[in-house]
């Protein structure tokens, strides 16, 4: 699901309960009520029963029932659907119905993610609309959405725009905005132009360079949110031509460490993103207060990197001073997604920093689909990648743990260290008061192993018309309370405009 699709579907459909704005996924009391108005656990914590709000109705007027929850779980577990939610739903054995308003989740084992996985991973779907349609038909051409959210779909012009309107009889109250339109822009510059010209009211991904134009557009204000992304230099630890063998360069932990020591991340960030990004501490973001460790990744230290490479037998040769060992240059190809201006700009700077250390880097700008295909098949040396953290830090296990290697996994580095796996699991299970200490231990292991160099953690810069009043935004979902945004009567305009641009 794309980011824009998630934004729209979360207005049309509901979770049983949703993560609160503080991103505390361990404390169920901080969750926002959705279709469920209460819940209860069994004494052994292996059963969780949700009671459906009796006032909840689908947009076609049909009552929401526990059967809808059961159907949604079964549909998402169906292998024919593609297994997109396999990891999130793996610990849920089944969902049963005890009465028309009570859906019961049964778990294989206790886990800190139990409530999150049951309450806020699946948008509940209408069984009465979908259960008689084959999965293949749903994949090819799903029927018009019937949801329970405070907005309903009005119009979808594929590839151009999506319009949603307030559900006037919603059980949680009518949305304060009458309508919201997502307008598709071919690229970032066009979207920014639309915002500054008044043809759009919001753009969620302003770049630092765009802010130079703000003094000329006093009707636009900015909102800065903690970043949920981190960009990193990913090393492939397996041979691209034979996964059974280690990579000829990056299979050596000490070579990876030397390259990490050669990268001046502070200079990279200042050169490309000025003050609108931070150097990460590891494979996490600072939006999670519990995962922010006291330690940091390997520092920039060219002297130490030089000594390490020399000791490994990678010796400088020729006029360029590129290092070689046994007749083979210390060289690799770095994939860069052409759709990311920041990473495209950062590539040559990183290339030059490593050239000074005797490492030859060939830049390869690729379309996103091509880059993804190379990563999923392991046919690459290294890549400038981005990872978007979900509402819970649990996603780190899939991205960097051993369980993330292989089919449906996203650990494309093939990094595996049982000690990191164990320490990360311990941190995720830890009492919140002790979690930071345990995350520090886990990050110390992966930073020392250097399967990647964590480069920057950008802040999200949202540009928005001043006349729009927003509600509290969640760092990973600025649209979290979109139904509570409003425009004061004195600032409303008579003509139609595009409320949101992307």
XYZ file of C-alpha atoms in Angstrom, residues 257-493:
237
model
C 33.731 -0.979 9.573
C 36.510 0.807 7.689
C 34.021 2.236 5.182
C 31.738 3.343 8.024
C 34.694 5.110 9.658
C 35.435 6.823 6.306
C 32.031 8.524 5.990
C 31.614 12.016 7.414
C 27.878 11.910 8.057
C 27.757 15.391 9.559
C 29.126 16.922 6.361
C 26.720 14.893 4.236
C 23.708 16.089 6.222
C 24.742 19.746 6.287
C 25.535 19.737 2.573
C 22.194 18.329 1.481
C 19.638 18.993 4.227
C 21.128 21.790 6.330
C 19.440 21.707 9.760
C 16.421 19.674 8.646
C 17.949 16.287 9.377
C 19.998 14.584 12.070
C 22.652 11.878 11.954
C 20.945 8.692 13.234
C 22.194 6.731 16.206
C 21.418 3.446 14.470
C 18.477 1.702 12.778
C 15.838 3.749 14.590
C 14.367 7.255 14.802
C 14.196 9.672 17.683
C 10.387 9.762 17.588
C 10.558 6.661 19.795
C 11.880 7.968 23.065
C 12.414 4.439 24.388
C 14.719 3.399 21.528
C 17.049 6.405 21.618
C 20.261 4.857 22.932
C 23.027 6.540 24.875
C 25.658 5.232 22.448
C 26.219 6.150 18.796
C 27.340 4.423 15.630
C 30.961 4.225 14.515
C 32.354 7.771 14.291
C 34.010 9.455 11.333
C 37.711 8.673 11.796
C 39.740 8.631 8.572
C 43.008 7.864 10.379
C 41.565 4.783 12.014
C 39.933 3.738 8.723
C 43.273 4.059 6.903
C 45.073 1.890 9.439
C 42.341 -0.725 9.273
C 42.334 -0.954 5.473
C 46.138 -1.093 5.384
C 46.158 -3.914 7.916
C 43.667 -5.865 5.801
C 45.979 -5.712 2.786
C 44.000 -3.151 0.781
C 46.910 -1.075 -0.494
C 46.767 2.123 -2.594
C 47.924 1.793 -6.209
C 48.362 4.039 -9.230
C 47.860 7.766 -9.720
C 44.296 7.673 -8.331
C 45.366 5.863 -5.194
C 42.537 3.327 -5.396
C 43.176 0.448 -3.041
C 43.568 -3.101 -4.303
C 44.206 -6.543 -2.863
C 45.355 -9.587 -4.807
C 44.830 -7.681 -8.039
C 41.229 -6.712 -7.226
C 40.240 -3.084 -6.659
C 38.314 -2.001 -3.580
C 35.349 -0.933 -5.689
C 31.593 -1.365 -5.692
C 28.443 -0.079 -7.397
C 26.045 2.060 -5.373
C 22.366 2.101 -6.362
C 20.547 5.422 -5.897
C 16.785 5.851 -6.476
C 16.327 8.537 -9.119
C 13.044 9.707 -7.541
C 14.822 10.955 -4.383
C 16.475 14.381 -4.925
C 18.229 14.265 -1.544
C 19.835 10.899 -2.171
C 20.738 11.800 -5.746
C 22.557 14.885 -4.386
C 24.193 12.906 -1.618
C 25.591 10.205 -3.933
C 28.472 12.225 -5.432
C 29.445 13.623 -2.014
C 29.629 10.143 -0.560
C 31.474 8.954 -3.652
C 34.122 11.654 -3.181
C 34.548 10.953 0.539
C 35.254 7.298 -0.181
C 37.502 8.092 -3.161
C 39.762 10.020 -0.803
C 40.062 6.847 1.251
C 41.005 4.797 -1.822
C 37.564 3.257 -2.426
C 36.093 3.463 -5.922
C 32.315 3.887 -6.021
C 30.312 3.679 -9.239
C 26.967 5.478 -8.922
C 23.936 3.877 -10.540
C 20.754 5.982 -10.602
C 17.765 3.687 -10.996
C 13.999 3.887 -11.202
C 12.377 2.782 -7.959
C 10.942 -0.408 -9.440
C 14.320 -1.459 -10.818
C 16.089 -0.761 -7.540
C 13.480 -2.743 -5.597
C 13.811 -5.686 -7.962
C 17.597 -5.737 -7.548
C 17.329 -5.639 -3.762
C 14.692 -8.338 -3.454
C 16.732 -10.666 -5.684
C 20.049 -9.778 -4.021
C 21.563 -8.575 -7.304
C 23.391 -5.545 -5.932
C 26.489 -4.406 -4.056
C 25.166 -1.461 -2.066
C 22.284 0.991 -2.080
C 21.254 4.355 -0.669
C 18.039 3.205 0.940
C 15.318 4.603 3.156
C 13.385 2.781 5.834
C 10.126 4.196 7.172
C 9.479 3.109 10.727
C 5.913 2.077 11.599
C 4.027 3.202 14.706
C 5.944 0.603 16.714
C 9.728 -0.045 16.818
C 9.027 -3.769 16.385
C 9.652 -3.362 12.649
C 13.398 -3.334 13.332
C 13.367 -7.105 13.665
C 12.030 -7.565 10.158
C 14.434 -4.993 8.704
C 17.628 -6.136 10.449
C 16.900 -9.377 12.293
C 17.589 -12.874 11.014
C 13.848 -13.451 10.627
C 13.754 -10.725 7.975
C 15.966 -12.687 5.559
C 14.331 -14.550 2.706
C 10.901 -14.636 1.118
C 8.646 -11.733 2.167
C 11.496 -10.371 4.288
C 13.021 -6.914 3.919
C 16.467 -7.609 5.402
C 18.071 -7.257 1.979
C 21.526 -6.955 3.536
C 21.179 -10.553 4.787
C 22.644 -9.372 8.089
C 22.382 -11.992 10.797
C 23.756 -11.926 14.322
C 22.014 -14.076 16.976
C 23.246 -11.732 19.709
C 21.605 -8.730 18.046
C 18.396 -10.744 17.573
C 18.330 -11.690 21.246
C 19.139 -8.201 22.518
C 16.547 -6.601 20.250
C 13.854 -9.021 21.408
C 14.838 -8.318 24.994
C 14.522 -4.557 24.375
C 11.124 -4.915 22.700
C 9.873 -6.982 25.643
C 11.407 -4.741 28.290
C 9.535 -2.599 30.736
C 9.454 0.950 29.278
C 11.654 2.213 32.115
C 14.416 -0.229 31.119
C 13.913 -0.313 27.355
C 16.414 2.427 26.487
C 19.259 0.620 28.238
C 18.475 -2.598 26.375
C 18.144 -0.870 23.003
C 21.562 0.676 23.622
C 23.065 -2.814 23.976
C 21.356 -4.060 20.818
C 22.428 -1.058 18.738
C 26.002 -1.386 19.979
C 26.147 -4.852 18.377
C 24.706 -3.888 14.996
C 26.716 -0.660 14.814
C 29.924 -2.608 15.457
C 28.977 -5.135 12.761
C 28.272 -2.254 10.321
C 25.867 -3.933 7.867
C 25.017 -0.341 6.937
C 26.042 3.237 7.570
C 23.118 5.214 8.973
C 23.344 8.556 7.149
C 20.482 10.850 8.040
C 17.129 11.086 9.760
C 15.109 13.802 7.991
C 12.404 15.849 9.663
C 9.052 16.016 7.893
C 8.259 19.502 6.596
C 4.580 20.071 5.826
C 3.462 23.170 3.941
C -0.131 24.198 4.602
C -2.454 27.159 3.989
C -2.770 29.297 7.105
C -6.567 29.272 6.971
C -6.625 25.550 7.823
C -6.686 24.653 11.520
C -5.198 21.256 12.239
C -5.600 18.786 15.094
C -2.804 16.902 16.836
C -0.600 15.058 14.369
C 1.047 11.697 14.955
C 4.696 11.637 13.820
C 4.059 8.683 11.513
C 0.623 9.890 10.343
C -0.025 13.622 9.971
C -3.540 12.690 8.780
C -4.283 10.935 12.099
C -7.082 13.361 13.115
C -7.884 14.807 9.687
C -11.627 14.600 10.434
C -11.127 17.172 13.216
C -9.372 19.751 11.026
C -11.468 22.773 10.122
C -11.532 26.139 8.380
C -13.006 29.062 10.359
C -16.098 30.534 8.631
C -14.374 33.908 8.272
C -11.592 32.314 6.207
C -13.611 30.075 3.917
C -13.549 30.776 0.190
